[in-house]
Structure formats: C-alpha cells, structure tokens
C-alpha cells in the first residue's frame, strides 16, 4: 500500500508563492483503481509526481510498505521506481528512435528482468498491438502510443501504476478502449492504478474516486 499523509506543496517563483496542494492525504489500496479529477491547473500532475517520487512535497510523508520514500537516497529511489512504480505520462515520453517493443522493454532491461520478453508478448497481445510492435512512435496513433506506454509501465509488474491524464488527448472511442484496457490490466496483474483526469466519465471508473479542488483532495462516492 502507498500512503501519502498531509502532503503540501507550494511553488515559489521569486517572491511569488503559488500554493498547489494543501494537506492532501491518500491511501492507495492494492488491486483498485483510484481516480483524481480536477480542472487544468488544479495540481493533478504535481500530486502524481509526488506520489511517484519524481517531485518532493514541502511537508508530509510518503510510505510504501516499510519504506519512508521521502528519506530514501536518490540511487535507491531510482531502483524503487523501476521495480515498484509504472508511469503513463500525458505525453507518453516514448523514445522516438526505438520501436514500440523496444520502448516497452526499457524498464525490463534496466531491471535485468528475465520475464520481460514474455510479458511484452502477453501485453502487446492484450492491447491489440502485435501488428505494431516494430513501428516507431512517430508511426503510431495517439491511442496506440498510450497503449505502448501502458505496456512499458507494466513490464516489471509494479504494484502501482500512475497515469496522468492517459485519455486526455484521445477521442471518445479510443479513450473508452484505453479505459477498458486499464481495467483488464488491473484484473490480470492486480496493481493499484491511479488515474488523473478532468473528465467525469473517466473519473467515474474509479473504485476510489477523488476530486482535487483548491489544493484539497476530497473522496467522493459518485461523480
Ligand atoms: N515547476 C513549477 N513551477 C511553478 N509553478 C508550477 C510548476 N509546475 C506547475 N506549476 C503550477 O502549479 C499549478 C498546478 O499545476 P499542475 O500540477 O500541472 O496541474 P494539472 O496537472 O492539474 O493541470 C498550475 O497553476 C501550474 O501553473
Ligand atoms: Mg497535468
């Protein structure tokens, strides 16, 4: 379980201070999908980056199992991210000079994960990407790129997947397909999935749903 407690974050540019997160607490349960809905600029990416140890809060704590993540040295944090976290970024960050399959395998190569090839076969099949595996990112549609990014996020079978507006740049049909795939992946590999979105239809798929408003995170029963 990933537990964030009393997280606050203010950006400071010179004398100006922009408070973005105020006392945010969140417990991510294994095998569930958590959604965080908020408009553009509400702090979704900031929160996801803090949960993913890519950014540090000003105060609060972040624990995964027995690890206090805010005190881990950088080297151990990098290993933690590689083994336990999978990221799906809004703009995918696929490397243009590598094929879809090569991109998806990068975290497995870093981890020397012997199951990488088998899992990539399984997931490309699940995602309907078998015909596209030798294509470069520039030759893929937006929906295909998200799916490759999702395979890359899953390749080391992490406990936590953090997805920042994964459907934000997709049309409705592709967005629905990607959400179905998140659900299939979750049933197959049982990670905890966190999805940020500004779209109520996407937010509604969460087992745990939250709204981020004025720096505060509210759990809600329905969207
Ligand atoms: N590195 C930064 N420095 C200063 N302000 C930032 C930085 N990153 C984001 N912000 C500001 O913080 C607010 C929240 O940003 P962000 O977390 O990206 O929101 P969202 O992902 O919900 O659109 C925005 O007003 C944004 O302009
Ligand atoms: Mg964002």
Short mmCIF file of N, CA and C and ligand atoms in Angstrom, two decimals, residues 11 13 18 20 38-47 164-165, ligand 1:
data_model
loop_
_atom_site.label_atom_id
_atom_site.label_comp_id
_atom_site.label_asym_id
_atom_site.label_seq_id
_atom_site.Cartn_x
_atom_site.Cartn_y
_atom_site.Cartn_z
N UNK A 11 4.63 26.20 -5.02
CA UNK A 11 5.69 26.59 -5.96
C UNK A 11 6.07 28.03 -5.65
N UNK A 13 8.20 31.25 -7.18
CA UNK A 13 9.00 31.91 -8.22
C UNK A 13 9.36 33.28 -7.68
N UNK A 18 2.86 30.11 -4.97
CA UNK A 18 1.63 29.53 -5.50
C UNK A 18 1.36 28.23 -4.76
N UNK A 20 -0.24 24.87 -4.17
CA UNK A 20 -0.93 23.96 -5.10
C UNK A 20 -1.61 22.81 -4.35
N UNK A 38 -9.88 16.82 -11.55
CA UNK A 38 -9.75 18.25 -11.28
C UNK A 38 -9.52 18.97 -12.59
N UNK A 39 -9.86 20.27 -12.64
CA UNK A 39 -9.62 21.01 -13.88
C UNK A 39 -8.14 21.24 -14.11
N UNK A 40 -7.82 21.71 -15.29
CA UNK A 40 -6.44 22.04 -15.62
C UNK A 40 -5.90 23.04 -14.61
N UNK A 41 -4.69 22.80 -14.12
CA UNK A 41 -4.07 23.72 -13.16
C UNK A 41 -4.42 23.43 -11.71
N UNK A 42 -5.22 22.37 -11.46
CA UNK A 42 -5.63 22.09 -10.08
C UNK A 42 -4.56 21.34 -9.28
N UNK A 43 -3.51 20.89 -9.95
CA UNK A 43 -2.43 20.23 -9.21
C UNK A 43 -2.36 18.73 -9.38
N UNK A 44 -3.07 18.20 -10.40
CA UNK A 44 -3.09 16.74 -10.61
C UNK A 44 -1.68 16.20 -10.90
N UNK A 45 -0.98 16.84 -11.83
CA UNK A 45 0.36 16.34 -12.19
C UNK A 45 1.31 16.50 -11.02
N UNK A 46 1.18 17.61 -10.30
CA UNK A 46 2.03 17.83 -9.12
C UNK A 46 1.83 16.69 -8.12
N UNK A 47 0.58 16.35 -7.85
CA UNK A 47 0.29 15.29 -6.89
C UNK A 47 0.82 13.94 -7.39
N UNK A 164 -1.15 9.86 -15.78
CA UNK A 164 -1.50 11.29 -15.76
C UNK A 164 -2.30 11.63 -17.02
N UNK A 165 -3.58 11.83 -16.87
CA UNK A 165 -4.49 12.14 -17.99
C UNK A 165 -4.24 11.23 -19.21
N1 LIG B 1 7.52 23.77 -11.73
C1 LIG B 1 6.55 24.67 -11.49
N2 LIG B 1 6.85 25.92 -11.06
C2 LIG B 1 5.88 26.81 -10.79
N3 LIG B 1 4.56 26.56 -10.94
C3 LIG B 1 4.20 25.34 -11.39
C4 LIG B 1 5.18 24.34 -11.69
N4 LIG B 1 4.53 23.22 -12.09
C5 LIG B 1 3.20 23.53 -12.07
N5 LIG B 1 3.01 24.78 -11.64
C6 LIG B 1 1.70 25.45 -11.44
O1 LIG B 1 1.01 24.72 -10.43
C7 LIG B 1 -0.36 24.60 -10.73
C8 LIG B 1 -0.74 23.13 -10.81
O2 LIG B 1 -0.09 22.54 -11.94
P1 LIG B 1 -0.29 21.03 -12.35
O3 LIG B 1 0.05 20.15 -11.20
O4 LIG B 1 0.47 20.81 -13.61
O5 LIG B 1 -1.87 20.97 -12.60
P2 LIG B 1 -2.74 19.99 -13.53
O6 LIG B 1 -1.91 18.77 -13.81
O7 LIG B 1 -3.97 19.69 -12.70
O8 LIG B 1 -3.09 20.75 -14.75
C9 LIG B 1 -0.57 25.34 -12.04
O9 LIG B 1 -1.03 26.64 -11.71
C10 LIG B 1 0.81 25.40 -12.65
O10 LIG B 1 0.96 26.53 -13.45
#
